[in-house]
Amino acid sequence: MGQKNFLIGGLGGAAIALASPILADTRAGVDAWTRGNFPAAVQAWQVEASKGDADAMFNLGQAYKLGNGVKQDLAMAEALFGRAAALGHIQASDNYGLLLFQRGQRSQALPFIRAAADRGDPRAQYLLGIGHFNGDIVPKDWVRAYALVSLAQQAGLTLASSTLSQMDEQVPMAQRQQAVELAAELRSEADATRARQMAAAELGATVPSDLGPVAASAASRVVVDSPATAGADYARPLSARSATLGQRVPAAVAAALPARESVKVAPAPAPAPVEAAALTGSWRVQLGAFGQPANADALWNRLKANPALAGKPRLNIKAGTVIKLQAGGFASEAAARAACQSLTAGGQTCIAVKG
């Protein structure tokens, strides 16, 4: 099969619909927003934004992006996100990069996309993964591409599942196996980076940034509407907005994913995994690679009741400091692939491997 750039089936007309949380300590505006009084929320945030409050700028940017309390204006939203990003606001920085990318400013957006991906933002991971597959905005690297899109899928980005299925047709098995290990490393690094930066933000410290003058220049473009012109009548629910994806490398959506569900590890010790070869059959399915055994235990406890893994022994395969979590006992490659297809349909990354 010849190589091709990534025109995922149906991508041109696909859309990602993701909720947009309003996050800030500007309580008056937040309370008004929660009640559905969007004009009052906008008015409160305009006052605080004029005083240099980054949270208010971010919230006001969300209002302009959604068209709640003001006329929808993505240019104004982008400028407000950029101004807040220049002040070290993490969520604003992520949204700013995604909006830049969406309107085709890819070279300007790339530093923000990279930084967001490094924090584990699945939208940014997906875009960066597509970029590494195509090799147009970043160097071609199919191992990293597969790893990044896998992480986006695991975080709940629905479009990433179909993307991975098509990647499976082009990325060689050896590279997919390498990608599973890389994904574990990237996840661990992202968790540490996000925790460190969020802790710094909570303490009032400015998050270090190498993003250059792009975000800072946004401050000069912000002209905040007066409260008299801000009002509008919109439905109360926070509707998820969609953005149309591009024809080759998809445009991003400047909306935040729902918060990831935290995995609670059961206090009771997990059953001892099978370390030897699979009981029957030489084919296996690999479910992930982990630096922390507890994370492998948590994933296995979640998946072991899945019909695709019924009666299959768990295998812990050590590879340096990483544990590859596998299930063995598949009689053929076709059987292993069928199990992976079932698991992937449920949102779980999976590749078939020969034991």
Short mmCIF file of C-alpha atoms in Angstrom, two decimals:
data_model
loop_
_atom_site.label_atom_id
_atom_site.label_comp_id
_atom_site.label_asym_id
_atom_site.label_seq_id
_atom_site.Cartn_x
_atom_site.Cartn_y
_atom_site.Cartn_z
CA MET A 1 0.00 0.00 0.00
CA GLY A 2 1.45 3.35 -1.01
CA GLN A 3 1.95 6.04 1.55
CA LYS A 4 -0.50 8.89 1.55
CA ASN A 5 -1.01 12.03 3.49
CA PHE A 6 -3.72 11.96 6.08
CA LEU A 7 -7.10 12.52 4.51
CA ILE A 8 -9.07 10.56 7.09
CA GLY A 9 -12.29 9.16 5.70
CA GLY A 10 -15.07 11.64 6.31
CA LEU A 11 -12.71 14.14 7.90
CA GLY A 12 -13.64 16.96 5.60
CA GLY A 13 -17.19 17.01 6.94
CA ALA A 14 -16.51 15.81 10.46
CA ALA A 15 -16.69 17.93 13.56
CA ILE A 16 -15.65 17.63 17.17
CA ALA A 17 -18.25 18.84 19.66
CA LEU A 18 -16.74 19.50 23.06
CA ALA A 19 -18.01 21.29 26.14
CA SER A 20 -16.47 24.64 27.08
CA PRO A 21 -16.13 25.13 30.82
CA ILE A 22 -16.01 28.58 32.33
CA LEU A 23 -13.19 28.65 34.85
CA ALA A 24 -12.25 31.59 37.06
CA ASP A 25 -12.27 33.15 40.49
CA THR A 26 -14.29 36.13 39.26
CA ARG A 27 -17.27 34.84 41.20
CA ALA A 28 -19.89 37.45 40.34
CA GLY A 29 -19.61 36.70 36.65
CA VAL A 30 -19.41 32.95 37.21
CA ASP A 31 -22.53 32.99 39.39
CA ALA A 32 -24.43 35.02 36.78
CA TRP A 33 -23.29 32.66 34.02
CA THR A 34 -24.43 29.64 36.01
CA ARG A 35 -27.88 31.22 36.41
CA GLY A 36 -28.06 31.76 32.67
CA ASN A 37 -27.73 35.54 32.97
CA PHE A 38 -25.04 35.80 30.33
CA PRO A 39 -25.19 39.61 29.82
CA ALA A 40 -24.61 40.14 33.54
CA ALA A 41 -21.70 37.70 33.47
CA VAL A 42 -20.16 39.49 30.51
CA GLN A 43 -20.56 42.85 32.21
CA ALA A 44 -18.82 41.59 35.36
CA TRP A 45 -15.95 40.07 33.41
CA GLN A 46 -15.48 43.18 31.29
CA VAL A 47 -14.88 45.19 34.44
CA GLU A 48 -12.36 42.68 35.77
CA ALA A 49 -10.69 42.20 32.37
CA SER A 50 -10.12 45.95 32.11
CA LYS A 51 -8.16 45.67 35.37
CA GLY A 52 -5.90 43.00 33.91
CA ASP A 53 -7.56 39.91 35.42
CA ALA A 54 -6.48 36.94 33.25
CA ASP A 55 -9.33 34.71 34.45
CA ALA A 56 -11.87 37.35 33.45
CA MET A 57 -10.21 37.68 30.04
CA PHE A 58 -10.42 33.93 29.56
CA ASN A 59 -14.09 33.80 30.59
CA LEU A 60 -14.92 36.77 28.40
CA GLY A 61 -13.16 35.02 25.53
CA GLN A 62 -15.36 31.98 26.10
CA ALA A 63 -18.47 34.18 26.00
CA TYR A 64 -17.39 35.66 22.65
CA LYS A 65 -16.51 32.22 21.31
CA LEU A 66 -19.89 30.76 22.28
CA GLY A 67 -21.94 33.85 21.51
CA ASN A 68 -23.47 33.94 24.99
CA GLY A 69 -24.22 37.43 26.31
CA VAL A 70 -22.51 39.01 23.30
CA LYS A 71 -22.58 38.53 19.56
CA GLN A 72 -20.34 35.62 18.63
CA ASP A 73 -16.96 36.98 17.58
CA LEU A 74 -14.10 34.51 17.19
CA ALA A 75 -11.63 37.28 16.44
CA MET A 76 -12.44 38.94 19.76
CA ALA A 77 -12.30 35.57 21.53
CA GLU A 78 -8.88 34.90 20.02
CA ALA A 79 -7.58 38.30 21.08
CA LEU A 80 -8.84 37.86 24.64
CA PHE A 81 -7.36 34.38 24.88
CA GLY A 82 -4.08 35.76 23.57
CA ARG A 83 -4.05 38.55 26.13
CA ALA A 84 -4.75 36.11 28.97
CA ALA A 85 -2.13 33.71 27.60
CA ALA A 86 0.45 36.49 27.70
CA LEU A 87 -0.31 36.75 31.42
CA GLY A 88 0.35 33.02 31.91
CA HIS A 89 -3.23 31.67 31.81
CA ILE A 90 -2.88 28.00 30.82
CA GLN A 91 -6.38 27.29 29.47
CA ALA A 92 -6.36 30.55 27.53
CA SER A 93 -3.01 29.63 26.01
CA ASP A 94 -4.42 26.29 24.85
CA ASN A 95 -7.52 27.87 23.32
CA TYR A 96 -5.50 30.65 21.72
CA GLY A 97 -3.30 28.18 19.88
CA LEU A 98 -6.28 26.17 18.70
CA LEU A 99 -8.06 29.26 17.36
CA LEU A 100 -4.90 30.37 15.57
CA PHE A 101 -4.65 26.93 13.99
CA GLN A 102 -8.32 26.95 13.05
CA ARG A 103 -7.95 30.09 10.95
CA GLY A 104 -4.84 28.82 9.22
CA GLN A 105 -2.09 30.54 11.23
CA ARG A 106 -0.29 27.26 11.74
CA SER A 107 3.24 28.57 12.18
CA GLN A 108 2.06 30.97 14.89
CA ALA A 109 -0.15 28.31 16.46
CA LEU A 110 2.47 25.55 16.55
CA PRO A 111 4.31 26.67 19.74
CA PHE A 112 0.97 26.83 21.57
CA ILE A 113 -0.14 23.47 20.17
CA ARG A 114 3.13 21.89 21.29
CA ALA A 115 2.83 23.38 24.77
CA ALA A 116 -0.79 22.23 25.09
CA ALA A 117 0.12 18.72 23.92
CA ASP A 118 2.96 18.64 26.45
CA ARG A 119 0.33 19.30 29.13
CA GLY A 120 -1.83 16.46 27.83
CA ASP A 121 -4.50 18.45 25.98
CA PRO A 122 -6.08 15.81 23.69
CA ARG A 123 -7.11 18.30 21.00
CA ALA A 124 -3.52 19.48 20.68
CA GLN A 125 -2.18 15.92 20.83
CA TYR A 126 -4.50 14.96 17.98
CA LEU A 127 -3.46 17.89 15.79
CA LEU A 128 0.22 17.37 16.50
CA GLY A 129 -0.17 13.67 15.79
CA ILE A 130 -1.76 14.38 12.41
CA GLY A 131 1.05 16.84 11.72
CA HIS A 132 3.70 14.20 12.45
CA PHE A 133 1.89 11.74 10.19
CA ASN A 134 1.70 14.18 7.28
CA GLY A 135 5.11 15.71 7.90
CA ASP A 136 3.95 19.14 6.80
CA ILE A 137 3.90 21.37 9.90
CA VAL A 138 6.32 19.19 11.89
CA PRO A 139 8.81 16.47 10.85
CA LYS A 140 7.25 13.20 9.72
CA ASP A 141 7.40 10.71 12.58
CA TRP A 142 4.86 7.91 12.44
CA VAL A 143 5.79 6.49 15.84
CA ARG A 144 5.14 9.82 17.55
CA ALA A 145 2.06 10.40 15.40
CA TYR A 146 0.51 7.10 16.46
CA ALA A 147 1.42 7.70 20.11
CA LEU A 148 -0.12 11.18 20.19
CA VAL A 149 -3.35 10.18 18.46
CA SER A 150 -3.58 7.17 20.81
CA LEU A 151 -3.36 9.49 23.82
CA ALA A 152 -6.06 11.73 22.35
CA GLN A 153 -8.30 8.71 21.86
CA GLN A 154 -7.70 7.48 25.40
CA ALA A 155 -8.70 10.92 26.70
CA GLY A 156 -12.07 10.66 24.96
CA LEU A 157 -11.56 12.43 21.63
CA THR A 158 -13.98 10.42 19.51
CA LEU A 159 -12.49 11.36 16.15
CA ALA A 160 -9.16 9.86 17.20
CA SER A 161 -10.65 6.34 17.21
CA SER A 162 -11.44 6.35 13.50
CA THR A 163 -8.12 8.03 12.82
CA LEU A 164 -6.26 5.23 14.60
CA SER A 165 -8.15 2.62 12.61
CA GLN A 166 -6.91 4.18 9.39
CA MET A 167 -3.41 4.59 10.78
CA ASP A 168 -3.40 0.85 11.46
CA GLU A 169 -3.59 0.30 7.70
CA GLN A 170 -0.43 2.31 7.04
CA VAL A 171 1.80 2.33 10.12
CA PRO A 172 3.91 -0.85 10.31
CA MET A 173 3.38 -3.15 13.28
CA ALA A 174 6.87 -2.51 14.66
CA GLN A 175 6.27 1.24 14.71
CA ARG A 176 2.88 0.80 16.39
CA GLN A 177 4.52 -1.26 19.11
CA GLN A 178 7.12 1.47 19.61
CA ALA A 179 4.29 4.00 19.75
CA VAL A 180 2.62 2.20 22.65
CA GLU A 181 5.79 2.57 24.71
CA LEU A 182 6.26 6.19 23.65
CA ALA A 183 2.65 7.00 24.55
CA ALA A 184 3.28 5.80 28.11
CA GLU A 185 6.32 8.05 28.38
CA LEU A 186 4.47 11.05 26.94
CA ARG A 187 1.53 10.50 29.29
CA SER A 188 3.81 10.42 32.31
CA GLU A 189 5.65 13.55 31.18
CA ALA A 190 2.37 15.37 30.46
CA ASP A 191 0.94 14.49 33.87
CA ALA A 192 4.04 15.90 35.56
CA THR A 193 4.09 19.04 33.42
CA ARG A 194 0.40 19.74 33.93
CA ALA A 195 0.61 19.22 37.68
CA ARG A 196 3.65 21.47 37.96
CA GLN A 197 2.18 24.28 35.88
CA MET A 198 -1.25 24.14 37.50
CA ALA A 199 0.34 24.24 40.95
CA ALA A 200 2.36 27.27 39.92
CA ALA A 201 -0.77 28.96 38.58
CA GLU A 202 -2.67 28.32 41.81
CA LEU A 203 0.17 29.94 43.76
CA GLY A 204 -0.06 32.99 41.54
CA ALA A 205 3.20 32.38 39.71
CA THR A 206 3.44 33.08 35.99
CA VAL A 207 3.79 29.89 33.98
CA PRO A 208 7.10 30.01 32.09
CA SER A 209 6.60 30.33 28.37
CA ASP A 210 8.81 30.25 25.29
CA LEU A 211 5.93 31.18 23.01
CA GLY A 212 7.46 34.45 21.89
CA PRO A 213 5.67 37.71 21.18
CA VAL A 214 2.58 36.20 19.56
CA ALA A 215 0.38 36.10 22.65
CA ALA A 216 1.70 39.37 24.01
CA SER A 217 0.80 41.16 20.78
CA ALA A 218 -2.82 40.11 21.25
CA ALA A 219 -3.22 42.57 24.12
CA SER A 220 -3.00 45.52 21.75
CA ARG A 221 -5.85 44.13 19.63
CA VAL A 222 -8.42 43.80 22.43
CA VAL A 223 -11.21 46.37 22.47
CA VAL A 224 -13.82 45.37 25.04
CA ASP A 225 -17.45 46.20 24.28
CA SER A 226 -19.25 48.42 26.72
CA PRO A 227 -21.91 46.76 28.92
CA ALA A 228 -24.58 48.64 26.99
CA THR A 229 -23.80 46.73 23.80
CA ALA A 230 -23.01 43.37 25.36
CA GLY A 231 -26.49 41.99 26.04
CA ALA A 232 -28.19 39.30 23.99
CA ASP A 233 -30.88 36.74 24.56
CA TYR A 234 -29.51 33.19 24.37
CA ALA A 235 -30.68 29.84 25.67
CA ARG A 236 -29.38 28.94 29.08
CA PRO A 237 -27.63 25.58 28.50
CA LEU A 238 -23.93 25.63 27.65
CA SER A 239 -24.22 24.05 24.24
CA ALA A 240 -21.20 22.29 22.79
CA ARG A 241 -19.94 24.06 19.68
CA SER A 242 -18.42 22.41 16.65
CA ALA A 243 -15.74 23.47 14.23
CA THR A 244 -15.39 22.09 10.73
CA LEU A 245 -12.16 20.26 10.15
CA GLY A 246 -9.84 20.99 7.26
CA GLN A 247 -9.36 18.85 4.21
CA ARG A 248 -5.88 17.61 5.06
CA VAL A 249 -4.61 18.51 8.48
CA PRO A 250 -7.78 19.20 10.50
CA ALA A 251 -8.51 22.56 12.03
CA ALA A 252 -8.75 22.65 15.81
CA VAL A 253 -11.73 23.38 17.98
CA ALA A 254 -11.20 26.11 20.56
CA ALA A 255 -13.32 24.38 23.16
CA ALA A 256 -12.16 22.49 26.20
CA LEU A 257 -12.61 18.76 26.62
CA PRO A 258 -14.54 17.54 29.62
CA ALA A 259 -12.23 16.85 32.53
CA ARG A 260 -10.66 13.43 32.44
CA GLU A 261 -12.07 10.86 34.78
CA SER A 262 -9.60 10.02 37.50
CA VAL A 263 -8.82 6.34 37.80
CA LYS A 264 -9.12 5.03 41.35
CA VAL A 265 -6.85 2.10 42.04
CA ALA A 266 -8.48 -0.50 44.25
CA PRO A 267 -6.68 -0.87 47.58
CA ALA A 268 -6.78 -4.65 47.39
CA PRO A 269 -3.79 -6.19 45.59
CA ALA A 270 -4.48 -7.28 42.04
CA PRO A 271 -4.28 -10.98 41.18
CA ALA A 272 -0.80 -12.05 40.23
CA PRO A 273 -0.41 -11.58 36.46
CA VAL A 274 0.69 -14.38 34.19
CA GLU A 275 4.33 -13.74 33.35
CA ALA A 276 4.93 -16.81 31.18
CA ALA A 277 3.81 -17.41 27.62
CA ALA A 278 0.11 -17.39 26.86
CA LEU A 279 -1.73 -20.58 27.73
CA THR A 280 -2.98 -21.20 24.20
CA GLY A 281 -2.19 -19.47 20.94
CA SER A 282 0.84 -17.35 20.11
CA TRP A 283 -0.93 -14.08 19.34
CA ARG A 284 -1.61 -11.37 21.88
CA VAL A 285 -3.22 -7.97 22.15
CA GLN A 286 -1.25 -5.12 23.70
CA LEU A 287 -3.35 -2.70 25.72
CA GLY A 288 -0.74 -0.19 26.85
CA ALA A 289 2.69 0.39 28.33
CA PHE A 290 3.14 1.84 31.78
CA GLY A 291 5.92 3.13 33.96
CA GLN A 292 3.78 2.60 37.08
CA PRO A 293 2.46 -0.93 37.75
CA ALA A 294 -0.61 0.52 39.48
CA ASN A 295 -1.71 2.10 36.21
CA ALA A 296 -1.44 -1.24 34.43
CA ASP A 297 -3.45 -2.85 37.25
CA ALA A 298 -6.15 -0.18 36.94
CA LEU A 299 -6.51 -0.67 33.19
CA TRP A 300 -6.63 -4.46 33.48
CA ASN A 301 -9.25 -4.29 36.24
CA ARG A 302 -11.35 -2.12 33.93
CA LEU A 303 -10.96 -4.32 30.84
CA LYS A 304 -10.72 -7.89 32.10
CA ALA A 305 -14.51 -8.37 32.06
CA ASN A 306 -14.73 -7.23 28.42
CA PRO A 307 -16.05 -10.09 26.23
CA ALA A 308 -13.14 -9.57 23.84
CA LEU A 309 -10.76 -10.67 26.62
CA ALA A 310 -12.92 -13.41 28.14
CA GLY A 311 -10.74 -16.28 29.35
CA LYS A 312 -7.54 -14.61 28.16
CA PRO A 313 -4.59 -14.48 30.57
CA ARG A 314 -2.98 -11.22 31.52
CA LEU A 315 0.67 -10.81 30.55
CA ASN A 316 3.10 -8.30 32.02
CA ILE A 317 6.02 -7.91 29.62
CA LYS A 318 8.91 -5.91 31.02
CA ALA A 319 10.74 -3.61 28.61
CA GLY A 320 13.31 -1.63 30.53
CA THR A 321 11.44 0.48 33.06
CA VAL A 322 8.14 0.05 31.21
CA ILE A 323 5.58 -2.72 31.65
CA LYS A 324 3.70 -3.75 28.52
CA LEU A 325 0.20 -4.86 29.45
CA GLN A 326 -0.95 -7.66 27.15
CA ALA A 327 -3.61 -10.36 26.98
CA GLY A 328 -2.55 -13.66 25.44
CA GLY A 329 -4.05 -16.86 24.13
CA PHE A 330 -5.25 -15.82 20.67
CA ALA A 331 -5.00 -18.58 18.09
CA SER A 332 -4.33 -16.33 15.11
CA GLU A 333 -3.57 -12.79 14.04
CA ALA A 334 -7.15 -12.51 12.79
CA ALA A 335 -8.50 -13.42 16.22
CA ALA A 336 -6.24 -10.89 17.92
CA ARG A 337 -7.21 -8.18 15.43
CA ALA A 338 -10.90 -8.94 15.94
CA ALA A 339 -10.47 -8.49 19.69
CA CYS A 340 -8.65 -5.21 19.09
CA GLN A 341 -11.40 -3.95 16.83
CA SER A 342 -13.94 -4.65 19.55
CA LEU A 343 -11.82 -2.91 22.19
CA THR A 344 -11.04 0.05 19.94
CA ALA A 345 -14.75 0.55 19.28
CA GLY A 346 -15.10 1.04 23.02
CA GLY A 347 -12.34 3.64 23.11
CA GLN A 348 -9.41 1.45 24.16
CA THR A 349 -6.15 1.55 22.22
CA CYS A 350 -5.10 -1.96 21.19
CA ILE A 351 -2.68 -3.58 18.78
CA ALA A 352 -2.22 -7.24 17.82
CA VAL A 353 1.27 -8.60 18.45
CA LYS A 354 3.00 -11.94 17.91
CA GLY A 355 4.18 -13.61 21.11
#
